[in-house]
mmCIF file of C-alpha atoms in Angstrom:
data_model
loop_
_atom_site.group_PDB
_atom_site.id
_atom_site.type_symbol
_atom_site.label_atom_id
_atom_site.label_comp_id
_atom_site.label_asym_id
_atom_site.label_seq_id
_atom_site.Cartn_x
_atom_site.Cartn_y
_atom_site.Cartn_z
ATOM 1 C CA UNK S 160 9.285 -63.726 -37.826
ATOM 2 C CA UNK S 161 6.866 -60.597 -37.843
ATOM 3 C CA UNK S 162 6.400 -57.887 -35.531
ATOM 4 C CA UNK S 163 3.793 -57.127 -33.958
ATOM 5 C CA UNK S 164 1.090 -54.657 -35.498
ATOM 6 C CA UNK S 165 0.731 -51.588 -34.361
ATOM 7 C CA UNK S 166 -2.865 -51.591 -33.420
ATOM 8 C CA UNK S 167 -2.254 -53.668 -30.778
ATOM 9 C CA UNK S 168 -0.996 -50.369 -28.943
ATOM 10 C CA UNK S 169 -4.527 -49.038 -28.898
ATOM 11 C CA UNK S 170 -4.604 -51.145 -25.467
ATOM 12 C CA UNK S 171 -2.139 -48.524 -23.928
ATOM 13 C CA UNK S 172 -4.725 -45.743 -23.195
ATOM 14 C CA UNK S 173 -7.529 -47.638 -21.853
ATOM 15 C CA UNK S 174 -4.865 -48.898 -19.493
ATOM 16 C CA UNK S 175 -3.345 -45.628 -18.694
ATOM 17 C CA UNK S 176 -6.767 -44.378 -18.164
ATOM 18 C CA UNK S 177 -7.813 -47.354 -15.658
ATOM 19 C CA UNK S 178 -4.540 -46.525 -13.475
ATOM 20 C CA UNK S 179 -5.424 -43.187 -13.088
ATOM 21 C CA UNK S 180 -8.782 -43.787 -11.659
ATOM 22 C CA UNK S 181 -7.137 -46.936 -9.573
ATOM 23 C CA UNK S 182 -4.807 -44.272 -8.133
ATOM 24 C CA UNK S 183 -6.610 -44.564 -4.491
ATOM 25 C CA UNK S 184 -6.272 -48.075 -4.435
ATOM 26 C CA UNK S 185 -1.993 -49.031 -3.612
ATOM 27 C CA UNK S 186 -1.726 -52.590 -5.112
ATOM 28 C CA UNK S 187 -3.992 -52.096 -8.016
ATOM 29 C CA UNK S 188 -2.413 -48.840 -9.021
ATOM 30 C CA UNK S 189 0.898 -50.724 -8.671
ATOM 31 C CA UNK S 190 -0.302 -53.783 -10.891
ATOM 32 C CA UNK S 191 -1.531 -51.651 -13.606
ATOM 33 C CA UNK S 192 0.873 -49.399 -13.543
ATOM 34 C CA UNK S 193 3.347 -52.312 -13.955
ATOM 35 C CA UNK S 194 1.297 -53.479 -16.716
ATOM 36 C CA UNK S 195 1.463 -49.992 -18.567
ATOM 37 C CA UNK S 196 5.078 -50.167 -18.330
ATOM 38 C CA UNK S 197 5.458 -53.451 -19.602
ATOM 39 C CA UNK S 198 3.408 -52.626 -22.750
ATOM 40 C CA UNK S 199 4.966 -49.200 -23.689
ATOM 41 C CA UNK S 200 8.146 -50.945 -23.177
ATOM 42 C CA UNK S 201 7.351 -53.718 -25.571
ATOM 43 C CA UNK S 202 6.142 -50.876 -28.065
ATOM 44 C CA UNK S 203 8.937 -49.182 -28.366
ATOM 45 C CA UNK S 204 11.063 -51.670 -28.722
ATOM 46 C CA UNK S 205 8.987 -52.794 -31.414
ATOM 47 C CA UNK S 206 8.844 -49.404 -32.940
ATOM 48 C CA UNK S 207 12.392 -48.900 -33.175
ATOM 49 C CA UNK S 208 12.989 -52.504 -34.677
ATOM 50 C CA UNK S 209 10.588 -51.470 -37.381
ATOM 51 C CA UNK S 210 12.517 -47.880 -38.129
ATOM 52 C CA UNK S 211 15.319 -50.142 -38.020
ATOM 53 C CA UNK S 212 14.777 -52.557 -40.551
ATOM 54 C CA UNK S 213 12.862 -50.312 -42.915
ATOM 55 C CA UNK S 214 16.474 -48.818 -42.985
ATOM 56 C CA UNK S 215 17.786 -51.645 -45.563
ATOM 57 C CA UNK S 216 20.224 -51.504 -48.902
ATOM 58 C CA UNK S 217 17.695 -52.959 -51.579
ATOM 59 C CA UNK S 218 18.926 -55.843 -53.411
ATOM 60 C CA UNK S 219 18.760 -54.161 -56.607
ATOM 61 C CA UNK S 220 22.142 -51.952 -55.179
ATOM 62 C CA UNK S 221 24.005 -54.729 -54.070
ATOM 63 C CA UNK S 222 27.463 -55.066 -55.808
ATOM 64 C CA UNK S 223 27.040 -52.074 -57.351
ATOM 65 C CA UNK S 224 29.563 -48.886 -57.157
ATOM 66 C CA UNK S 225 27.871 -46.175 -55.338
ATOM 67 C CA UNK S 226 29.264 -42.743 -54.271
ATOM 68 C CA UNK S 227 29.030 -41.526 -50.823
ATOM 69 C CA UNK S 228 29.355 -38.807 -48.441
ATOM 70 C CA UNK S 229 29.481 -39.294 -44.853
ATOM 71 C CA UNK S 230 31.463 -39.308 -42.160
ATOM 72 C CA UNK S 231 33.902 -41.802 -40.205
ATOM 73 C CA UNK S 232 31.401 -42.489 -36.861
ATOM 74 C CA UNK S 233 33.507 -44.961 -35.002
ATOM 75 C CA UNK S 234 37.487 -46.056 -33.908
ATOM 76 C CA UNK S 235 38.929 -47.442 -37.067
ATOM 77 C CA UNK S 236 39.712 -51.133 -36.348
ATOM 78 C CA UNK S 237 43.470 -51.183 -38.738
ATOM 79 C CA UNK S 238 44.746 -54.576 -39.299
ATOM 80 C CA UNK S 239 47.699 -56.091 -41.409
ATOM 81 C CA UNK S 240 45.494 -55.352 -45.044
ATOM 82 C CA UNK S 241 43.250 -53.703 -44.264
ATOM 83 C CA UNK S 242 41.140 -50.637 -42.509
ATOM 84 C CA UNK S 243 37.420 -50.990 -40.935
ATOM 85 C CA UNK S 244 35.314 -48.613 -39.380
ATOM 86 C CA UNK S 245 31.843 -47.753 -39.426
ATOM 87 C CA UNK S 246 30.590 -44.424 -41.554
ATOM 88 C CA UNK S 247 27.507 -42.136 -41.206
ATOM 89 C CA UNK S 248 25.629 -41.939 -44.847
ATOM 90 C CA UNK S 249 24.990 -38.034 -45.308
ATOM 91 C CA UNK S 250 24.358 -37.740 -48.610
ATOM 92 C CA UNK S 251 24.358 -40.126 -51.824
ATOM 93 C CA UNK S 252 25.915 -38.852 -54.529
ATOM 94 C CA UNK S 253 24.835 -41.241 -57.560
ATOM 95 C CA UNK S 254 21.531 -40.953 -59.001
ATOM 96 C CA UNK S 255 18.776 -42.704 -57.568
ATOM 97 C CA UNK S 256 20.803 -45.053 -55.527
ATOM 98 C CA UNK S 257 18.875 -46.101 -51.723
ATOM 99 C CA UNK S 258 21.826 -46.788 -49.038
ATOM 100 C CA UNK S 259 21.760 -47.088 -45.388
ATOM 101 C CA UNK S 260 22.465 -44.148 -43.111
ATOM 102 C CA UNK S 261 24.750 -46.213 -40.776
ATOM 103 C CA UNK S 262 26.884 -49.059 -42.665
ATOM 104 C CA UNK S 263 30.559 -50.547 -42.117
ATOM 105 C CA UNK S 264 33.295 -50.657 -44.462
ATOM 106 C CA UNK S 265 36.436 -52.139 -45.345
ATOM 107 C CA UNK S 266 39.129 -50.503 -47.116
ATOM 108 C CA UNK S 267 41.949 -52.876 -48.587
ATOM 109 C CA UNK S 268 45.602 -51.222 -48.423
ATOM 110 C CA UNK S 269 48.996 -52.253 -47.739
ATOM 111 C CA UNK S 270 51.057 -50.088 -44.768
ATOM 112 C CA UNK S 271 54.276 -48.373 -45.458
ATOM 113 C CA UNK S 272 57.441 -50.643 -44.293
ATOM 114 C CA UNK S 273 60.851 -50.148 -44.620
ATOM 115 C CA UNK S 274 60.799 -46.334 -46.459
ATOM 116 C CA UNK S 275 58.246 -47.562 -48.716
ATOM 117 C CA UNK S 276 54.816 -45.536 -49.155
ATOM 118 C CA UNK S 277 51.776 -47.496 -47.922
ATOM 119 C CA UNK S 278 48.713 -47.652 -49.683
ATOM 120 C CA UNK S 279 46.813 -48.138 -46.052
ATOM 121 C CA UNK S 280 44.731 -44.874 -45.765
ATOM 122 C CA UNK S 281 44.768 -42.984 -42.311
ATOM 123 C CA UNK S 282 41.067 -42.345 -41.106
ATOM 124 C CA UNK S 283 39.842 -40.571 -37.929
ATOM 125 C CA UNK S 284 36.348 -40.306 -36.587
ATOM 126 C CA UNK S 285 34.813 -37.183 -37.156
ATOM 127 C CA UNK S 286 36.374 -36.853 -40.366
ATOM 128 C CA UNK S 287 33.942 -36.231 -43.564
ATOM 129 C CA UNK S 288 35.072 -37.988 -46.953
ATOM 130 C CA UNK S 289 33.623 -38.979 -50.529
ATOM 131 C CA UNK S 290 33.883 -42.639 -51.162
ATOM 132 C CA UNK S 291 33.044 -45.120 -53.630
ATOM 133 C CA UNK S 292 31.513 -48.146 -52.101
ATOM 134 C CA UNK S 293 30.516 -51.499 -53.370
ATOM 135 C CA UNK S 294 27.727 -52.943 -50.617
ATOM 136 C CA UNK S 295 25.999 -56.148 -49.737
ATOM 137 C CA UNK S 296 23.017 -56.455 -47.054
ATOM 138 C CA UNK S 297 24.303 -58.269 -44.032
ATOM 139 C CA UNK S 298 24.775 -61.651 -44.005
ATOM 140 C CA UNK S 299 25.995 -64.331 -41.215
ATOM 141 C CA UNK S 300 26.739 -68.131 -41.089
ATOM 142 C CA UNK S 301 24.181 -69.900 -39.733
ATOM 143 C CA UNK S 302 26.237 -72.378 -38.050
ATOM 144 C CA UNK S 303 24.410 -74.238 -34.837
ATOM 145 C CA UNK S 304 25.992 -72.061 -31.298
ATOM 146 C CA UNK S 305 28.102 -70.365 -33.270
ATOM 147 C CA UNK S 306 28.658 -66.135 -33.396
ATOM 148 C CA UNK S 307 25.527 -64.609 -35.096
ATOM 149 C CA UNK S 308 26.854 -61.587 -37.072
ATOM 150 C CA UNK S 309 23.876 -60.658 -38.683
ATOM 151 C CA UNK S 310 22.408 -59.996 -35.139
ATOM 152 C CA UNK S 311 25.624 -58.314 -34.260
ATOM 153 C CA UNK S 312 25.234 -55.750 -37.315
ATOM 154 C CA UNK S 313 21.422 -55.428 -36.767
ATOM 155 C CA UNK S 314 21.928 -54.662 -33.038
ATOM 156 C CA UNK S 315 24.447 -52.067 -33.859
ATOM 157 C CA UNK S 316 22.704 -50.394 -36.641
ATOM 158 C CA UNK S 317 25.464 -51.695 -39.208
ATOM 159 C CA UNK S 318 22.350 -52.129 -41.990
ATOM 160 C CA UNK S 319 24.785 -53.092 -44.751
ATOM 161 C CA UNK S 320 28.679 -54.219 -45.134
ATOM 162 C CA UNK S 321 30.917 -53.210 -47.815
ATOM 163 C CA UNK S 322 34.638 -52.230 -49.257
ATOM 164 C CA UNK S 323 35.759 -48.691 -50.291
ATOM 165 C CA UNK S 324 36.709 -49.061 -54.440
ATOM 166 C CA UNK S 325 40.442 -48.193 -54.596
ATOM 167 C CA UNK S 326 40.027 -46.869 -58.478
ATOM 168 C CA UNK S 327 37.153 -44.338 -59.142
ATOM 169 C CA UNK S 328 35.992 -41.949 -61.114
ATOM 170 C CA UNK S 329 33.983 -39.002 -60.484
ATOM 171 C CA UNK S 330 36.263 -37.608 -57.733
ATOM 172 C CA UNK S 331 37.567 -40.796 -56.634
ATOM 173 C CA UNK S 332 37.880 -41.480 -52.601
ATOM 174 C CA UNK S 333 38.654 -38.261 -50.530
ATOM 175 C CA UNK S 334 38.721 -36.439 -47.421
ATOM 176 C CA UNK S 335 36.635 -33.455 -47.388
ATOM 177 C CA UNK S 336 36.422 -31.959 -43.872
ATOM 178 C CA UNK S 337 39.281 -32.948 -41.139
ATOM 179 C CA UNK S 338 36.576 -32.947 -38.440
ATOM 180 C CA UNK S 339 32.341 -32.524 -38.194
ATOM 181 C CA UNK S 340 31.695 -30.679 -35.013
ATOM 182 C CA UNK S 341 28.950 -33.273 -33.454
ATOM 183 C CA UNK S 342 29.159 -34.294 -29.335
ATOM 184 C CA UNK S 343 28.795 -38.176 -30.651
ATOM 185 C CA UNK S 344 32.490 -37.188 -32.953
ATOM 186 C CA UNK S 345 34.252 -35.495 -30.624
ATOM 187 C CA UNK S 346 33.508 -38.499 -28.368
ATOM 188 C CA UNK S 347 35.040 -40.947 -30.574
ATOM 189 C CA UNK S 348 37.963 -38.861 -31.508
ATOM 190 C CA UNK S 349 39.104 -38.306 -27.594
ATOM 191 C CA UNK S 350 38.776 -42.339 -27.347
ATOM 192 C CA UNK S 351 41.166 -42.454 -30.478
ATOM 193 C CA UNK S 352 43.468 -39.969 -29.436
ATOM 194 C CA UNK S 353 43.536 -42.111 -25.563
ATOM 195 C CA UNK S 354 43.968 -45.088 -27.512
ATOM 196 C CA UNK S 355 46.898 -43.796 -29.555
ATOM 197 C CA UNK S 356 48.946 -42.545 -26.390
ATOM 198 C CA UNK S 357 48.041 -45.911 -24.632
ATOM 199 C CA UNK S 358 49.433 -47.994 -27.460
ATOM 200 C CA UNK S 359 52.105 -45.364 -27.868
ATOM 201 C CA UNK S 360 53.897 -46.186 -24.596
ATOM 202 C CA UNK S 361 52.687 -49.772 -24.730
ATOM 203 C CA UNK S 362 54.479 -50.586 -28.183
ATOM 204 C CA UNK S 363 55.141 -54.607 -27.735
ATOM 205 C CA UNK S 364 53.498 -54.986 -24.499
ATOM 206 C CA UNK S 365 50.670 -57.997 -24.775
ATOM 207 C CA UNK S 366 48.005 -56.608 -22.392
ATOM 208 C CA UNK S 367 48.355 -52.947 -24.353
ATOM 209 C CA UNK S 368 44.673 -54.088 -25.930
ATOM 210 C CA UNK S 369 43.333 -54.894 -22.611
ATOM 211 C CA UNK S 370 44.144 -52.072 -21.192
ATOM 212 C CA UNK S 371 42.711 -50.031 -24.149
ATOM 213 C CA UNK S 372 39.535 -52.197 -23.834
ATOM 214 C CA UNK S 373 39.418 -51.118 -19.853
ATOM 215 C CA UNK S 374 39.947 -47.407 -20.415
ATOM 216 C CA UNK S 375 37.687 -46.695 -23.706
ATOM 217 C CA UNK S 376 35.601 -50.024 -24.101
ATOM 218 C CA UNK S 377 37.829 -50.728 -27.302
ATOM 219 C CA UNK S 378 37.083 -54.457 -27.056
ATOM 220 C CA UNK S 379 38.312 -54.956 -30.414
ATOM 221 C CA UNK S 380 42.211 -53.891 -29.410
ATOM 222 C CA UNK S 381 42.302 -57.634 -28.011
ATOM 223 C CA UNK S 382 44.061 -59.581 -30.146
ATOM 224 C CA UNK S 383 42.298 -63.432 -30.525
ATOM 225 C CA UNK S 384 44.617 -65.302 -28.981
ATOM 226 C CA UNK S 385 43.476 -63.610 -25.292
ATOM 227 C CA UNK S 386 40.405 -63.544 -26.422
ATOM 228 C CA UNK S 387 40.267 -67.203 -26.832
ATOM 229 C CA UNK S 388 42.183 -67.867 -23.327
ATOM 230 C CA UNK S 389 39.688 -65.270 -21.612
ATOM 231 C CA UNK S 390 36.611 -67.665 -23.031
ATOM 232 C CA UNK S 391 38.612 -71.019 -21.574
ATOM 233 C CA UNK S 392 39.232 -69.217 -18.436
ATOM 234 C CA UNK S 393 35.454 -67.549 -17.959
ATOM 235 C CA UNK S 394 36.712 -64.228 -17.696
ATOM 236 C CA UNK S 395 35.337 -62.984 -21.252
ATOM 237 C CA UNK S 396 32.129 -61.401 -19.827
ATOM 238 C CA UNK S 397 34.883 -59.450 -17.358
ATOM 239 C CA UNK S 398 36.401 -57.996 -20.437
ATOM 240 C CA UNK S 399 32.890 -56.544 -21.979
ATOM 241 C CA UNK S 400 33.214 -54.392 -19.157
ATOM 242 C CA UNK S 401 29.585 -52.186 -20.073
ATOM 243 C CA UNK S 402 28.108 -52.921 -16.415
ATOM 244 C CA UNK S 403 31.721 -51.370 -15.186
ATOM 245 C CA UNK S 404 31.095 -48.425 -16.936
ATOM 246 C CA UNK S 405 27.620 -47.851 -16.049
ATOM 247 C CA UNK S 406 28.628 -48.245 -12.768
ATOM 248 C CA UNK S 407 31.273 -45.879 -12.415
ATOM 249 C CA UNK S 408 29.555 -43.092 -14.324
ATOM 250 C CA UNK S 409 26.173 -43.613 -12.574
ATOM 251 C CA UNK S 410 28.465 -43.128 -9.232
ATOM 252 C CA UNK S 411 30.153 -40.354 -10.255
ATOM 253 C CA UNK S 412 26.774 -38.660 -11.507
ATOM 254 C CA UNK S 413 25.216 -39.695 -8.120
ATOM 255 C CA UNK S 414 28.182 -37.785 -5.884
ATOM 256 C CA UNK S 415 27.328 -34.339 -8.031
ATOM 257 C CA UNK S 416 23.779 -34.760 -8.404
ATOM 258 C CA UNK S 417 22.980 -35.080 -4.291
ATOM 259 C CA UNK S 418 25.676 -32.687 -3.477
ATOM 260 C CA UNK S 419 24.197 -30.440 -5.709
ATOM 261 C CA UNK S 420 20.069 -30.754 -4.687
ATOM 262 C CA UNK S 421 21.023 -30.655 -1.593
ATOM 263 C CA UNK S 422 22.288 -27.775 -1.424
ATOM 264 C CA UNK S 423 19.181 -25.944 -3.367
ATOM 265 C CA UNK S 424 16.191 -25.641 -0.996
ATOM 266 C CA UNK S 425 13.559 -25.403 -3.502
ATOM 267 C CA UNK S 426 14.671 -28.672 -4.960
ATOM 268 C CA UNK S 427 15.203 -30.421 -1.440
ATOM 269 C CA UNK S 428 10.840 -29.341 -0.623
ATOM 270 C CA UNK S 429 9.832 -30.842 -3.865
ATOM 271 C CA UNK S 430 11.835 -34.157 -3.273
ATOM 272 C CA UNK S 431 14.185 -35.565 -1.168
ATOM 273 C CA UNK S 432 17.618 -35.157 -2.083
ATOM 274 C CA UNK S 433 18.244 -39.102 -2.115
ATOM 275 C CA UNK S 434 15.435 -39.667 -4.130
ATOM 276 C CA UNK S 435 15.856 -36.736 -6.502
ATOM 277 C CA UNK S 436 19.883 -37.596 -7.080
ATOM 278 C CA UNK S 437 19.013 -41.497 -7.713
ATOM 279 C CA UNK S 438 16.998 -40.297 -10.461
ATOM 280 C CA UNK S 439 19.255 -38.005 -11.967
ATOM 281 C CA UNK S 440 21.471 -40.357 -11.982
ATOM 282 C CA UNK S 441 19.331 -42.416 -14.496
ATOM 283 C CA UNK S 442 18.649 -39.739 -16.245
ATOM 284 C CA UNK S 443 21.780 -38.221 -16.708
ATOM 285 C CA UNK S 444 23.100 -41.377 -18.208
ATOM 286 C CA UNK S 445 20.636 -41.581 -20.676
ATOM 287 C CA UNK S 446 21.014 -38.808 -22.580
ATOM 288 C CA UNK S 447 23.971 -39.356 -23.413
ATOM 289 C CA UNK S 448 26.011 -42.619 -24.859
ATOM 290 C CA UNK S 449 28.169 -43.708 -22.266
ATOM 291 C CA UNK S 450 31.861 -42.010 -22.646
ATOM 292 C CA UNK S 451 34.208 -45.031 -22.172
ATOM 293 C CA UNK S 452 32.374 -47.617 -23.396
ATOM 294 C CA UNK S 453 30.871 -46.287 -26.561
ATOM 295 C CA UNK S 454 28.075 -48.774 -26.534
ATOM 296 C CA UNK S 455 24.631 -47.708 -25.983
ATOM 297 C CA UNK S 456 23.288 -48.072 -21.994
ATOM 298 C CA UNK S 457 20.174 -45.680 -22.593
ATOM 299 C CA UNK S 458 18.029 -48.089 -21.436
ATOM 300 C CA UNK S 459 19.505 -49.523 -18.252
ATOM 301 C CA UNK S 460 20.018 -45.920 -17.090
ATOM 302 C CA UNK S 461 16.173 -45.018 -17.890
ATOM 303 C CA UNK S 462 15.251 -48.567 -15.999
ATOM 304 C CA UNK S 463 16.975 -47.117 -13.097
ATOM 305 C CA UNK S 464 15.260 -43.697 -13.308
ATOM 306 C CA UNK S 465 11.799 -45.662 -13.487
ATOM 307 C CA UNK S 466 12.747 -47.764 -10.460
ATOM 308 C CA UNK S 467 13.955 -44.375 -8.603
ATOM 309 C CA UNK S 468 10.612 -42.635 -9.505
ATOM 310 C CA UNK S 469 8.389 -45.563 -8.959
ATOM 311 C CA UNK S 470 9.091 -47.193 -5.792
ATOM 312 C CA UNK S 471 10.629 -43.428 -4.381
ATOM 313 C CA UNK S 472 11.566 -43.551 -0.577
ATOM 314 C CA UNK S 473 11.794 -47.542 -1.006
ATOM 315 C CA UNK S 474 14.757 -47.292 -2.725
ATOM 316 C CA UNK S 475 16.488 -45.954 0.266
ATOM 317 C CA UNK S 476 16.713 -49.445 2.794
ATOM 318 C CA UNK S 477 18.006 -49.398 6.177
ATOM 319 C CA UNK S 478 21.309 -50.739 5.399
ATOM 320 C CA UNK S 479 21.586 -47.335 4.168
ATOM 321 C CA UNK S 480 21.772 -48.410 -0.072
ATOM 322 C CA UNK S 481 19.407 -49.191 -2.792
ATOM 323 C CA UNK S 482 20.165 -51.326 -5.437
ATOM 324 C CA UNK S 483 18.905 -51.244 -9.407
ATOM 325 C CA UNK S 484 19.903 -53.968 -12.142
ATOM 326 C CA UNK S 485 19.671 -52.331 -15.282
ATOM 327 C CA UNK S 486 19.257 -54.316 -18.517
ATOM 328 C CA UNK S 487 22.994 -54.597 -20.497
ATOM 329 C CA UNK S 488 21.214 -53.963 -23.762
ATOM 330 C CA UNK S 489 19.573 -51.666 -25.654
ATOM 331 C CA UNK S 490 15.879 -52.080 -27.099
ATOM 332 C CA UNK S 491 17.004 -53.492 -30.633
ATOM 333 C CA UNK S 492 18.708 -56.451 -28.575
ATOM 334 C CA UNK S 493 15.433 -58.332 -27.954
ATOM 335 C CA UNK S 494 14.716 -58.625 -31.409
ATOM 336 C CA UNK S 495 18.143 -59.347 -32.727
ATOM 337 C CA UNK S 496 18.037 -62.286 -29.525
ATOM 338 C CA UNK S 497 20.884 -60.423 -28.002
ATOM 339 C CA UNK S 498 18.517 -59.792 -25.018
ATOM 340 C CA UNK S 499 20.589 -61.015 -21.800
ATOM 341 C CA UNK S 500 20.283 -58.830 -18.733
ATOM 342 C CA UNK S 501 22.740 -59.423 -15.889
ATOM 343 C CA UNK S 502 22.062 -59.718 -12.730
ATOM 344 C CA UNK S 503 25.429 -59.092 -11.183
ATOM 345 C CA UNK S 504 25.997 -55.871 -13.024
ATOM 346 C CA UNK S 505 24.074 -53.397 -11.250
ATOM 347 C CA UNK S 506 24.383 -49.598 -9.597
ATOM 348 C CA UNK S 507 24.729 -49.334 -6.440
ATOM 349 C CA UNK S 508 23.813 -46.470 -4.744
ATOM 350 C CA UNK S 509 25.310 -45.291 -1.374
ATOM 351 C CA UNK S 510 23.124 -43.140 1.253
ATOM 352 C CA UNK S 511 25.473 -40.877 2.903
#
């Protein structure tokens, strides 16, 4: 499969143009309008799947030691043997060597037990180290129905896999700054530190990984064995709990953005405080990655601020709400095949 070239965006203007002088007429303005949308949509999709996949490891550096700084971007998944986590390329160290900025590693260690040193490091996001890595491009079965993890990487921005070397030279493996001051780290390391106290006071409690994926979308804190009985049972689109999230936080955004215009009357001439709040709301979402989820829902918020703006007093009914179904993806989705949008996840927003 190809993309499509980029020439075929030369349509965009004309369109654009045609729209503006259709502006009189309701239903043509409307249709074109709709069709402009549609086709800078499926451009930019298009354009980020390109900056995406010109972001690859070469095969000529596969299996090969390579020497890296970057930093830890993500919760550290630690299991019996073993730590992974996903790291942010900043520099490459070794001559001439082409890596990925955004990959996901594996480093192979034993924990302490009984009074004996472990040789299990301990990693926290934010945290800037030098590593020697040995990387692969992704790779997935290709089993009929079965989990695609070469989408999953590719929709995440994971661009290559890999294990930390244990035994280097040339500085060897270690921790150079305890924490980079960027909003996207301190994110991640509040959801750590929650996720910490929550298993803290849930030691040998069975639902302590459903309750950490509730609170900070750590989906991977459920072990497999719920997993599996939430996937029997149906409930295992409950538990990916992204359209929750959006929900809530387009809610609470909502409350302070209306009681805020409201209150300013400049703001309240130019547009009504409904209107101006709903889109806020979609705004305010998407300029930031979602807090508690940590996955990105840019693109359903900016779907509702393009509803909100679009239609304007029609989003208001009667019954005194609106209601916009955002997408539960983000752009790369629809080229990985991820692409599902839900209808039953949506933001609701109340007229007071």
């Amino acid at each position: 499969a190809a993309l499509p070239p980029l020439a075929w965006s030369a349509a965009l203007p004309p369109l654009i143009a045609l729209a503006w002088f259709a502006r009189g007429r309701r239903w043509l303005f409307a249709a074109t309008m709709a069709v402009c949308c549609l086709t800078a949509g499926f451009f930019y999709a298009a354009t980020r799947a390109q900056l995406r996949m010109d972001d690859a490891l070469p095969p000529a550096w596969e299996g090969r030691d390579v020497q890296l700084v970057g930093v830890i971007a993500g919760l550290p998944q630690t299991y019996e043997r073993s730590v992974r986590f996903e790291f942010d390329v900043e520099r490459v160290i070794t001559p001439d060597a082409i890596v990925p900025s955004h990959i996901a590693l594996t480093w192979w260690g034993n924990p302490a037990k009984d009074g004996q040193r472990g040789t299990q490091p301990e990693i926290r996001p934010g945290e800037r180290w030098q590593l020697t890595v040995r990387l692969r491009r992704p790779r997935g079965s290709a089993n009929p129905h079965g989990f695609d993890y070469e989408a999953w990487l590719f929709e995440r921005d994971l661009r290559a896999t890999g294990t930390v070397r244990p035994r280097s030279s040339g500085g060897g493996n270690r921790r150079i700054d305890a924490m980079v001051h960027r909003p996207a780290y301190w994110i991640e390391a509040t959801r750590e530190r929650l996720r910490a106290r929550i298993l803290q006071a849930l030691p040998d409690m069975p639902y302590a990984g459903v309750l950490a994926a509730l609170a900070i979308g750590d989906q991977r804190a459920i072990p497999a064995d719920q997993w599996q009985t939430f996937t029997r049972t149906g409930m295992n689109h409950l538990m990916s709990i992204s359209g929750l999230h959006i929900t809530m936080v387009s809610g609470l955004i909502f409350a302070l953005a209306y009681g805020l215009w409201r209150r300013s009357a400049r703001l309240v001439l130019r547009l009504p405080a409904l209107d101006g709040a709903v889109t806020a709301t979609g705004f305010g979402n998407s300029a930031a990655p979602t807090v508690t989820s940590g996955t990105p829902a840019q693109s359903g918020e900016l779907f509702i601020a393009g509803v909100a703006t679009f239609i304007g007093e029609t989003v208001t009914q009667d019954a005194g709400h609106g209601w916009a179904f955002p997408p539960n993806s983000d752009s790369q989705k629809a080229v990985a095949g991820g692409n599902q949008v839900n209808a039953g996840t949506g933001t609701k927003i109340f007229a007071p």
